[in-house]
Coordinates of N, CA and C and ligand atoms in Angstrom, one line a residue:
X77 N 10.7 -11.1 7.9 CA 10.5 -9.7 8.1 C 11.8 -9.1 8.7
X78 N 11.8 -8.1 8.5 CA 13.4 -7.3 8.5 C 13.0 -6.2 9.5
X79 N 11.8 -6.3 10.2 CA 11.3 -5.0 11.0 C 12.2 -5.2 12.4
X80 N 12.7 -3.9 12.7 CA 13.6 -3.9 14.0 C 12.4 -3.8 15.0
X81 N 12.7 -4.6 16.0 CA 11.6 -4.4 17.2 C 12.2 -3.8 18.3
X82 N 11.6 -3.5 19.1 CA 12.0 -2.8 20.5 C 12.0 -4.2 21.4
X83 N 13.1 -5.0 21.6 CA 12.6 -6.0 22.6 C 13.3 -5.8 24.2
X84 N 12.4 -5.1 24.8 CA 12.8 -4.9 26.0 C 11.3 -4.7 27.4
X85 N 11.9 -5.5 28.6 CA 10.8 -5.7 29.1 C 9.9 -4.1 29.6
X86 N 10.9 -3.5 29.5 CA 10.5 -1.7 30.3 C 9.3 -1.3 29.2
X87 N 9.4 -1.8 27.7 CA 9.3 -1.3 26.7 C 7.7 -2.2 26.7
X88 N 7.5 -3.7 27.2 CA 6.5 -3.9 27.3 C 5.7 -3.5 28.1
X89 N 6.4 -3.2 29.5 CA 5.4 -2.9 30.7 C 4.4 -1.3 30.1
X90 N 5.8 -0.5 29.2 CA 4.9 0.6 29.1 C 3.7 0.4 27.8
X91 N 4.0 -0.5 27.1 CA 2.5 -0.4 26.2 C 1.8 -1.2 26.8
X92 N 1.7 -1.9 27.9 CA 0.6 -2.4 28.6 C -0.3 -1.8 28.7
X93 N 0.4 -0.4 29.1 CA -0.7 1.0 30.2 C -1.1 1.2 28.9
X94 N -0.2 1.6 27.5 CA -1.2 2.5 26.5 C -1.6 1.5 25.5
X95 N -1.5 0.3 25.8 CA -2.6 -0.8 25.2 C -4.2 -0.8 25.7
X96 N -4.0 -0.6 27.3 CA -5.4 -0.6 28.2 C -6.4 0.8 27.7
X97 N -7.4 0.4 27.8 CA -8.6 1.2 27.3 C -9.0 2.2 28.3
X98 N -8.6 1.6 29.7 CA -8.7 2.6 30.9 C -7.7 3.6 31.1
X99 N -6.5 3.7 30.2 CA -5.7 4.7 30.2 C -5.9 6.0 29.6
X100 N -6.2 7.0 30.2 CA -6.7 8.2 29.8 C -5.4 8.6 29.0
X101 N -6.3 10.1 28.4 CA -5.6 10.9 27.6 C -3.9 11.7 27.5
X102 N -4.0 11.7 29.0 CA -2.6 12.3 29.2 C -1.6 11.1 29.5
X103 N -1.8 10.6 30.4 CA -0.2 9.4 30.5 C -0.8 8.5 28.4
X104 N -1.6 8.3 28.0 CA -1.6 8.1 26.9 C -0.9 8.8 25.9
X105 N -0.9 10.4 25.9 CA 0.3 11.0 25.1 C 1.6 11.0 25.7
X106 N 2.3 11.0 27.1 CA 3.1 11.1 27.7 C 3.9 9.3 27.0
X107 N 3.1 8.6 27.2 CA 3.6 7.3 26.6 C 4.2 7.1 25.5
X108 N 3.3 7.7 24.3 CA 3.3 7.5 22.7 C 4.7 8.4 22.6
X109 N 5.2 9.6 23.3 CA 6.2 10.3 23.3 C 7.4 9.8 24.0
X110 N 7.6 9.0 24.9 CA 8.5 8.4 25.7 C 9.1 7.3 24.5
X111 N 7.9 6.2 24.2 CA 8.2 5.1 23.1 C 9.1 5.9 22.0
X112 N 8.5 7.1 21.4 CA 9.2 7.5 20.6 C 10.2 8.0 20.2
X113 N 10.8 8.3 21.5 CA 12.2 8.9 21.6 C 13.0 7.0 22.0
X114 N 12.6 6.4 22.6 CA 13.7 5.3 22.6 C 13.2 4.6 21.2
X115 N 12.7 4.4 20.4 CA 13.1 4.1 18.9 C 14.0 5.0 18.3
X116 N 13.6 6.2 18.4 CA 14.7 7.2 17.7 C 16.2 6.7 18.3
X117 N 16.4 6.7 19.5 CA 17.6 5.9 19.5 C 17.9 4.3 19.1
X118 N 17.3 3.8 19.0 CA 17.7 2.9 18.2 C 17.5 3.0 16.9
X119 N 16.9 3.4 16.2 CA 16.9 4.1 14.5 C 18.4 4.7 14.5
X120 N 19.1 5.5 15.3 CA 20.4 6.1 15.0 C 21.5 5.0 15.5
X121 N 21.5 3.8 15.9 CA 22.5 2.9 16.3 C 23.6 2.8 15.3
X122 N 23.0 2.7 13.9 CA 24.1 2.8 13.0 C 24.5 4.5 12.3
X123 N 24.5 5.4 13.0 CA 24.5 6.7 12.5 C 26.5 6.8 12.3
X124 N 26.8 8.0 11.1 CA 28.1 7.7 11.2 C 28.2 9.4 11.9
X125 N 29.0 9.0 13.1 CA 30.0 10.6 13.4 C 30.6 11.5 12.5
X126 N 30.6 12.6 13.1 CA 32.2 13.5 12.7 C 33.2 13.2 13.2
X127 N 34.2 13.4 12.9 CA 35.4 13.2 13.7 C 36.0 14.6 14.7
X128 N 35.8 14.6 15.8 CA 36.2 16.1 16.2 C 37.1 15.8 17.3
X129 N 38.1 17.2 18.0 CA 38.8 17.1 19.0 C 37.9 18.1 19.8
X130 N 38.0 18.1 20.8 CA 37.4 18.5 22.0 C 38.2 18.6 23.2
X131 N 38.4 19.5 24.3 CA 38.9 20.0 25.3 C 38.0 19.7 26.5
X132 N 38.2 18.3 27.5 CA 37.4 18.5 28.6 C 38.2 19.8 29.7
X133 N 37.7 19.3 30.7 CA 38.8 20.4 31.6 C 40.0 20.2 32.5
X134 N 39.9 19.0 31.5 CA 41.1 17.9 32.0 C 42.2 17.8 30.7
X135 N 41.5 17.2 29.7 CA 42.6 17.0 29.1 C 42.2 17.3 27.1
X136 N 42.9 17.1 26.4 CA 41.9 17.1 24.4 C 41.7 15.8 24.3
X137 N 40.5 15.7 23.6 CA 40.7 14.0 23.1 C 39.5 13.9 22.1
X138 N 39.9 13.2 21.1 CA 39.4 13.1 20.0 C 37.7 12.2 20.1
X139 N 36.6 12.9 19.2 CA 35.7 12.1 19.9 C 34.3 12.0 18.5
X140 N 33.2 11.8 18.6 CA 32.8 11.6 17.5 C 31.2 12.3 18.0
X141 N 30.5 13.2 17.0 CA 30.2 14.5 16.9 C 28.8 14.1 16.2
X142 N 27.2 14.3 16.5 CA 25.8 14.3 14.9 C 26.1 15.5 14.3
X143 N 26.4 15.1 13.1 CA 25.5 16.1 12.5 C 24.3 16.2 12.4
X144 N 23.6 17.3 13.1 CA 22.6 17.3 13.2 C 21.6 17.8 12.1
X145 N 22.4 18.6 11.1 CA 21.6 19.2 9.9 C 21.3 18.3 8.6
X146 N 21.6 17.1 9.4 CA 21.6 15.9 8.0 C 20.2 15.1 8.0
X147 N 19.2 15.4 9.2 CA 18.1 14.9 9.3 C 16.8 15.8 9.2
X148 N 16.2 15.2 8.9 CA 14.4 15.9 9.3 C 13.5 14.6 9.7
X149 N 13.0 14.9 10.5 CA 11.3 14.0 11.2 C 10.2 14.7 10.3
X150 N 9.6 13.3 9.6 CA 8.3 13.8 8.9 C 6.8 13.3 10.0
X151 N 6.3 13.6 11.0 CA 5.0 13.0 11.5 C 4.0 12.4 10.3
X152 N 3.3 11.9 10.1 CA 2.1 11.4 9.5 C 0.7 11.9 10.2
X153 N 0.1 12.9 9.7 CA -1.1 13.8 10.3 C -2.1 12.9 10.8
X154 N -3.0 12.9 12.0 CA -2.3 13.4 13.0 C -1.7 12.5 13.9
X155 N -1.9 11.1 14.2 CA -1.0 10.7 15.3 C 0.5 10.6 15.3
X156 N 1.0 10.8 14.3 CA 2.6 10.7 13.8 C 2.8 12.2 15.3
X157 N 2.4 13.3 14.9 CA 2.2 14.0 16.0 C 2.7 14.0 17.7
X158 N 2.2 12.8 17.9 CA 2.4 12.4 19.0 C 3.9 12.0 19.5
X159 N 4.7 11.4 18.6 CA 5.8 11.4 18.7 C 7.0 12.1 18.9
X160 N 6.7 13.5 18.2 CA 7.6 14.5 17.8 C 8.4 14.7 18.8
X161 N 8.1 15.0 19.8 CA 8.4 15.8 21.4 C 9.5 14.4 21.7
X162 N 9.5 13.6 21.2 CA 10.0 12.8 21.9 C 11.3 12.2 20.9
X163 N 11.2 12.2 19.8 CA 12.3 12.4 18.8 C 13.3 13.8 18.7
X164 N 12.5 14.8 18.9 CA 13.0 15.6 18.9 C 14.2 15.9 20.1
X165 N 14.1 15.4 21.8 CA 14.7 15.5 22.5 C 15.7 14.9 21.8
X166 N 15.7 13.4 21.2 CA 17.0 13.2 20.5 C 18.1 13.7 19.4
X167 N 17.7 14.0 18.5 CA 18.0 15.1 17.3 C 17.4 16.4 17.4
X168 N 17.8 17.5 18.8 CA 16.7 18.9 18.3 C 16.8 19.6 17.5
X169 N 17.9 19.4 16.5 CA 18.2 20.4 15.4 C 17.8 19.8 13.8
X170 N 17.0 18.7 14.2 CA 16.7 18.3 13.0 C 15.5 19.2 12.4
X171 N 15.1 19.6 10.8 CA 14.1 19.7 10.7 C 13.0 19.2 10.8
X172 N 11.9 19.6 10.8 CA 10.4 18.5 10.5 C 9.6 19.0 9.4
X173 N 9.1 18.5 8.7 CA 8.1 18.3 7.8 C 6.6 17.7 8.3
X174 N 5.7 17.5 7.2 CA 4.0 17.1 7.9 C 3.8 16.4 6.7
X175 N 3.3 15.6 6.7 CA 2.5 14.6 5.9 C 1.1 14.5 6.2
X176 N 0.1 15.0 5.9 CA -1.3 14.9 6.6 C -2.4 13.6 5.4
X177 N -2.5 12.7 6.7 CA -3.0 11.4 6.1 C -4.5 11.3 6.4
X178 N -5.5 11.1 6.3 CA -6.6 10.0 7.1 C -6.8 8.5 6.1
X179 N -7.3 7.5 7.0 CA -7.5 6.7 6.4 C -8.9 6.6 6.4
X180 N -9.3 6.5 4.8 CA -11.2 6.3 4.2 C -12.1 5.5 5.0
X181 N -12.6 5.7 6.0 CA -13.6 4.3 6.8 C -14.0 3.3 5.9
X182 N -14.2 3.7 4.8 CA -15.1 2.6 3.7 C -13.8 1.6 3.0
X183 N -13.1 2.6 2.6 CA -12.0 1.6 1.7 C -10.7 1.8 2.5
X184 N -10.4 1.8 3.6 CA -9.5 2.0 4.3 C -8.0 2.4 3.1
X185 N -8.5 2.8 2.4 CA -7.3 3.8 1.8 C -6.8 5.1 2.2
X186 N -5.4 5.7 2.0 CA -5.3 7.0 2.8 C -5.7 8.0 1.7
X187 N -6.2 8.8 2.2 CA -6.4 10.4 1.3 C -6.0 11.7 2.4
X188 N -5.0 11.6 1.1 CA -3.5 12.9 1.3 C -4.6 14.2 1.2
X189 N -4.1 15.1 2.6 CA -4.7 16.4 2.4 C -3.9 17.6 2.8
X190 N -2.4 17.2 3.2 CA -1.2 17.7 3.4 C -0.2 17.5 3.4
X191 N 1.1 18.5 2.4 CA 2.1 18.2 2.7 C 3.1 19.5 2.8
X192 N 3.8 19.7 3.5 CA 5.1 20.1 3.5 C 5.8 19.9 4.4
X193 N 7.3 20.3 3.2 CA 8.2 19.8 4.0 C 9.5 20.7 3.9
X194 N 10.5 20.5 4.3 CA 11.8 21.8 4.5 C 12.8 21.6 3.2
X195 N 13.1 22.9 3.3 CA 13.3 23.0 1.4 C 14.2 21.5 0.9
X196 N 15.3 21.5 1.7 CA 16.3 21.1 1.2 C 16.0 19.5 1.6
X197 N 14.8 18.7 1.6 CA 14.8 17.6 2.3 C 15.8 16.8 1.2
X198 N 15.8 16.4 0.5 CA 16.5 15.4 -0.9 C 18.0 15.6 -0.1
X199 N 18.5 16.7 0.5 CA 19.9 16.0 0.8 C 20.4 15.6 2.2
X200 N 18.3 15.4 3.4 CA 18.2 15.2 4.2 C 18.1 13.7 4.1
X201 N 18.8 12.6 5.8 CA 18.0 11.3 5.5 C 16.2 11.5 6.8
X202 N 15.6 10.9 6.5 CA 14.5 11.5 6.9 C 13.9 10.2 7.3
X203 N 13.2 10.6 8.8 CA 12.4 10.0 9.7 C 11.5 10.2 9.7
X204 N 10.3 8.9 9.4 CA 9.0 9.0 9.2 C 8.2 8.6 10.4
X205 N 7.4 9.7 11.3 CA 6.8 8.9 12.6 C 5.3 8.6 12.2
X206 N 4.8 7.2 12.7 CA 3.5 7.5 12.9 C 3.5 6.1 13.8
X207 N 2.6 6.7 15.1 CA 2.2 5.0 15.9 C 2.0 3.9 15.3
X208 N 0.8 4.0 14.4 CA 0.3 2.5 13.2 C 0.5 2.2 12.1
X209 N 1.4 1.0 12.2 CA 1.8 0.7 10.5 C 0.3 -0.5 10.4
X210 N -0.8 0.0 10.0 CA -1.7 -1.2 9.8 C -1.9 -2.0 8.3
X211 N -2.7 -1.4 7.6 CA -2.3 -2.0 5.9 C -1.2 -1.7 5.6
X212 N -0.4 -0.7 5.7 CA 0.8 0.0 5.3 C 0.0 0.9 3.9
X213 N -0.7 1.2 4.0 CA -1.1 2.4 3.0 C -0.7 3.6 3.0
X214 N -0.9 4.2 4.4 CA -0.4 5.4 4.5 C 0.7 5.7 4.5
X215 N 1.6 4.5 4.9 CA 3.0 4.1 4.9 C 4.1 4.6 3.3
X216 N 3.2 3.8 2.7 CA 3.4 3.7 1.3 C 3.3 5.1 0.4
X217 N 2.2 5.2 0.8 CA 1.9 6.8 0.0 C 2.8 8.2 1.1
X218 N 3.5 8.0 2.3 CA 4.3 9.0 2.4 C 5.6 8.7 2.0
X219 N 6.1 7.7 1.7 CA 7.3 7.2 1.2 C 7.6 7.4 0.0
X220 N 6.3 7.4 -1.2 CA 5.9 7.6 -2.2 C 6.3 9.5 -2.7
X221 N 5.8 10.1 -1.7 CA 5.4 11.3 -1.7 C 6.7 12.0 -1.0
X222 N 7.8 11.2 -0.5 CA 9.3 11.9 0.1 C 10.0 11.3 -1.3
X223 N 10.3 10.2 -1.9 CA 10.9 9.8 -2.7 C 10.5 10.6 -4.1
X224 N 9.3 11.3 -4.6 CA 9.2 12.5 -5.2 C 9.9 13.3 -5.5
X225 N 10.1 13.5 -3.8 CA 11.0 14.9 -3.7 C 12.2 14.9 -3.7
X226 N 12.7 13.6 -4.0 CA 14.2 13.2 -4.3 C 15.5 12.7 -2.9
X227 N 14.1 12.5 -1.8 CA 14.6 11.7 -0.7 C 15.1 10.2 -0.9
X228 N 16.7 10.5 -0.8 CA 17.0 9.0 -0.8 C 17.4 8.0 0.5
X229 N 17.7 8.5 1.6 CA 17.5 7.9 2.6 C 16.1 8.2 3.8
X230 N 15.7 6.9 4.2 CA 14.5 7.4 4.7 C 14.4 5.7 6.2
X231 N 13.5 6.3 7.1 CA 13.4 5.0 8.4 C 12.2 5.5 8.4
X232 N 11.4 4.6 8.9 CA 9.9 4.5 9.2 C 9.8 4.2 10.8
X233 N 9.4 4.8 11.3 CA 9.3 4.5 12.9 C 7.6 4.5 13.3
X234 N 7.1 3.3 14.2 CA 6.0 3.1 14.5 C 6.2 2.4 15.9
X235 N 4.8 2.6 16.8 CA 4.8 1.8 18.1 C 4.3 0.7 17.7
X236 N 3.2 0.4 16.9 CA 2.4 -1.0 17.0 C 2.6 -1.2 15.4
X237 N 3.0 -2.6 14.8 CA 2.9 -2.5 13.5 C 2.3 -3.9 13.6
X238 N 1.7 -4.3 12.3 CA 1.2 -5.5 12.1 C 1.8 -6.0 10.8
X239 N 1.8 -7.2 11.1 CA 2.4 -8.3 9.8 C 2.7 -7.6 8.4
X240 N 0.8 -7.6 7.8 CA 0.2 -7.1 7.1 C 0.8 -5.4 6.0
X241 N 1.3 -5.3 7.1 CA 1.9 -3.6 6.9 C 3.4 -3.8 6.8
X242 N 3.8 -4.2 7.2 CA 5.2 -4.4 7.4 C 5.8 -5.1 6.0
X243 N 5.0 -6.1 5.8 CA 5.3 -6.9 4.6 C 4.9 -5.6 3.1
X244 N 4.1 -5.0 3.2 CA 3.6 -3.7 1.9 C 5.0 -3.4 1.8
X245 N 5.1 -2.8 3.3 CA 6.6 -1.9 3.0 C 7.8 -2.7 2.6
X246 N 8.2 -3.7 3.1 CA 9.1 -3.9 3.1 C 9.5 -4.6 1.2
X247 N 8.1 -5.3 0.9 CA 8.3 -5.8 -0.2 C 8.4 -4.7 -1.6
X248 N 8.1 -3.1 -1.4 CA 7.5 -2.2 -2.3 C 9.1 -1.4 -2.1
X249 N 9.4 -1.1 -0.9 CA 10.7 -0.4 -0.5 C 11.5 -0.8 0.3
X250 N 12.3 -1.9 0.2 CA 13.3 -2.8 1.0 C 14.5 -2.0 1.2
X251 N 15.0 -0.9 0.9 CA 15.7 0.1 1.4 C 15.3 0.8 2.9
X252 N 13.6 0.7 3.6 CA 13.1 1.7 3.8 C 13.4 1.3 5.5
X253 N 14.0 1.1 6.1 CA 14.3 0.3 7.1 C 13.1 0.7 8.4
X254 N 12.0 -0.2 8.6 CA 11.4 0.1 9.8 C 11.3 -0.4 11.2
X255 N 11.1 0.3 12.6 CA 11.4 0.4 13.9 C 10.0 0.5 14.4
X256 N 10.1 -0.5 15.1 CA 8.6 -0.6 16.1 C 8.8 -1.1 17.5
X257 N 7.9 -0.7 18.5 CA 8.4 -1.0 19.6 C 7.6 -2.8 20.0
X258 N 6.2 -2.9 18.7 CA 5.7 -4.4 18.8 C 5.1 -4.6 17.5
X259 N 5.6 -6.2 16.9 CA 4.8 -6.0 16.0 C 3.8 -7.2 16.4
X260 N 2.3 -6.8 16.7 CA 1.7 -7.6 16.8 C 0.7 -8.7 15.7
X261 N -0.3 -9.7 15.6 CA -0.7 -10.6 15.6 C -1.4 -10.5 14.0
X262 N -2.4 -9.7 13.9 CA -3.3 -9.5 12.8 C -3.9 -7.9 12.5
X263 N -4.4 -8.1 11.3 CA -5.8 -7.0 11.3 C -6.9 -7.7 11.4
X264 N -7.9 -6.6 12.0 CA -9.5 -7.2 12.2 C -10.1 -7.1 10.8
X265 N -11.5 -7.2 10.8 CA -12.3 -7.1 9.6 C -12.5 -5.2 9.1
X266 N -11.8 -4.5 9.9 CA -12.1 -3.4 10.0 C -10.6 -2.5 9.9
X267 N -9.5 -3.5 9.4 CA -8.3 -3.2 9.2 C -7.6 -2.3 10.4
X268 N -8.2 -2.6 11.7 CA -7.9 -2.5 13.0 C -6.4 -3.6 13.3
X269 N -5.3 -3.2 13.9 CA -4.4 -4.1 14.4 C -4.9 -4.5 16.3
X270 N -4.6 -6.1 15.9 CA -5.4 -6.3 16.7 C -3.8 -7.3 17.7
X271 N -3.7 -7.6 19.1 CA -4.9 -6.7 19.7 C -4.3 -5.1 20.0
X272 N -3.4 -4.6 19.2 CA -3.3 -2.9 19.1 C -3.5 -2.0 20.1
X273 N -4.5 -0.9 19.7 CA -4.5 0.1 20.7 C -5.5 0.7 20.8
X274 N -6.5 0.2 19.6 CA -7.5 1.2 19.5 C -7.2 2.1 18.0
X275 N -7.7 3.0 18.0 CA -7.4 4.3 17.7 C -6.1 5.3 18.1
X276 N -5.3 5.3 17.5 CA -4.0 6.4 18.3 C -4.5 7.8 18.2
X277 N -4.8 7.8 16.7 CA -5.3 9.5 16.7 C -6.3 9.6 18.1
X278 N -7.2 9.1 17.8 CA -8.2 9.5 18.8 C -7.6 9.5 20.3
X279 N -7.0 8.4 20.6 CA -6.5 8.4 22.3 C -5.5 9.8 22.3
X280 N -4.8 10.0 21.5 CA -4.0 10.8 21.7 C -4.4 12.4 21.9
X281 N -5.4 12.6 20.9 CA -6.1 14.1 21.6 C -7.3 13.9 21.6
X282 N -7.7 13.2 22.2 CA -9.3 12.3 23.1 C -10.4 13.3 22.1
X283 N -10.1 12.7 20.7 CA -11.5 13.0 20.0 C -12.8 11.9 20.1
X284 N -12.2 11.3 21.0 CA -13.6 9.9 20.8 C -13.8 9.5 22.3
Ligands
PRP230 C1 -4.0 5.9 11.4 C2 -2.5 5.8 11.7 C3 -1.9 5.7 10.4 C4 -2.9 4.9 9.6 C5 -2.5 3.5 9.6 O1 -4.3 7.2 11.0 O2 -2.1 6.9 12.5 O3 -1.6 6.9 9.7 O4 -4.2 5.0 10.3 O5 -3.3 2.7 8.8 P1 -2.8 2.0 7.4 O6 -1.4 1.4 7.7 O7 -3.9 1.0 7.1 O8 -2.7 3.1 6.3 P2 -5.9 7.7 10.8 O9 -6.3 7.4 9.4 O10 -6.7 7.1 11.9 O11 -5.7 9.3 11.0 P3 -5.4 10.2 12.3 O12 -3.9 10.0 12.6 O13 -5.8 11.5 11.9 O14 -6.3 9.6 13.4
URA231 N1 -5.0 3.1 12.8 C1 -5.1 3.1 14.1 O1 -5.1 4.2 14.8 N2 -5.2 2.0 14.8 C2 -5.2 0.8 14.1 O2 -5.3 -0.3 14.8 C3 -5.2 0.8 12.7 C4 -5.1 2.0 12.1

């Protein structure tokens, strides 16, 4: 597996708290948004600069520059959501787009019930957030549904991914480079990543 992980101990202490079931609703979003801005920096480790000169108030010196109009964040409806605030501190001039997913209780497949996204994505490289890579379904069908649109660069960013999911993607779109802060053990019988988090949608705006 080619999946970038987050290996750092700060990085486990904090999904401890938003692994625990006793963690309420707010440091639970405050979390899923923190994680998601330090993947976004490591997603951009290999980003290429501009080349620019610049004037401190000391001296010019030549230095290297984002373009910032070369990206957009796609969330995955709704817990991709949760991330935004926290990506966005890193890139704020990027566009964003929406991908609106749920996954079927019965056949744990995703059914698409929204999309857009900013005109010009195809000459955007584009960042896909959503906390759970679990079958990689939803994965698949937003990757499916940006590469449509004539998106040729694309990263997948998740907090918890599992084997299972990781392997969909990586075997179906080996270009698609994805970033997680753990990839944990299994799915349950209920295509739950176990031992996961629960529900993200739900912890995240405490519909359950
Ligand atoms: C969750 C999660 C992913 C999907 C992952 O969304 O946020 O989008 O499941 O599962 P998969 O890899 O097996 O496709 P959910 O369907 O719970 O919708 P929500 O974000 O609206 O809660
Ligand atoms: N979606 C979630 O929110 N959690 C899982 O463990 C799997 C899919």
């Amino acid at each position: 597996m080619n999946a970038v992980e987050l290996n750092h101990p700060l990085i486990e202490h904090k999904l401890s708290i938003l692994r625990d079931k006793n963690t309420g609703t707010k440091e639970f979003r405050e979390l899923i948004e923190e994680i998601g801005m330090f993947l976004c920096y490591e997603a951009m480790k290999d980003v290429k600069l501009d080349k620019v000169e610049i004037e401190t108030p000391i001296t010019k010196m030549k230095t290297g520059r984002l373009n910032e109009d070369k990206y957009a964040f796609v969330p995955i409806l709704r817990a991709g959501m949760g991330m935004l605030d926290g990506v966005i501190s890193v890139i704020p001039n990027a566009k964003i787009g929406h991908i609106g997913m749920y996954r079927d209780e019965e056949t744990f497949e995703p059914v698409n019930y929204f999309f857009k996204v900013p005109k010009d994505i195809e000459k955007r490289e584009v960042i896909i957030l959503d906390p759970m890579l679990a079958t990689g379904g939803s994965a698949l069908d937003a990757i499916e549904l940006l590469k449509s649109k004539g998106v040729k660069k694309m990263k997948f960013l998740c907090i918890i991914a599992a084997p299972e999911g990781i392997k969909k993607v990586e075997s179906k779109y080996p270009d698609v480079q994805i970033y997680c802060a753990h990839i944990d053990k299994k799915l349950n019988e209920n295509k739950y990543i176990i031992p996961g988090l629960g529900d993200a949608g739900d912890r995240i705006f405490g519909t359950k």
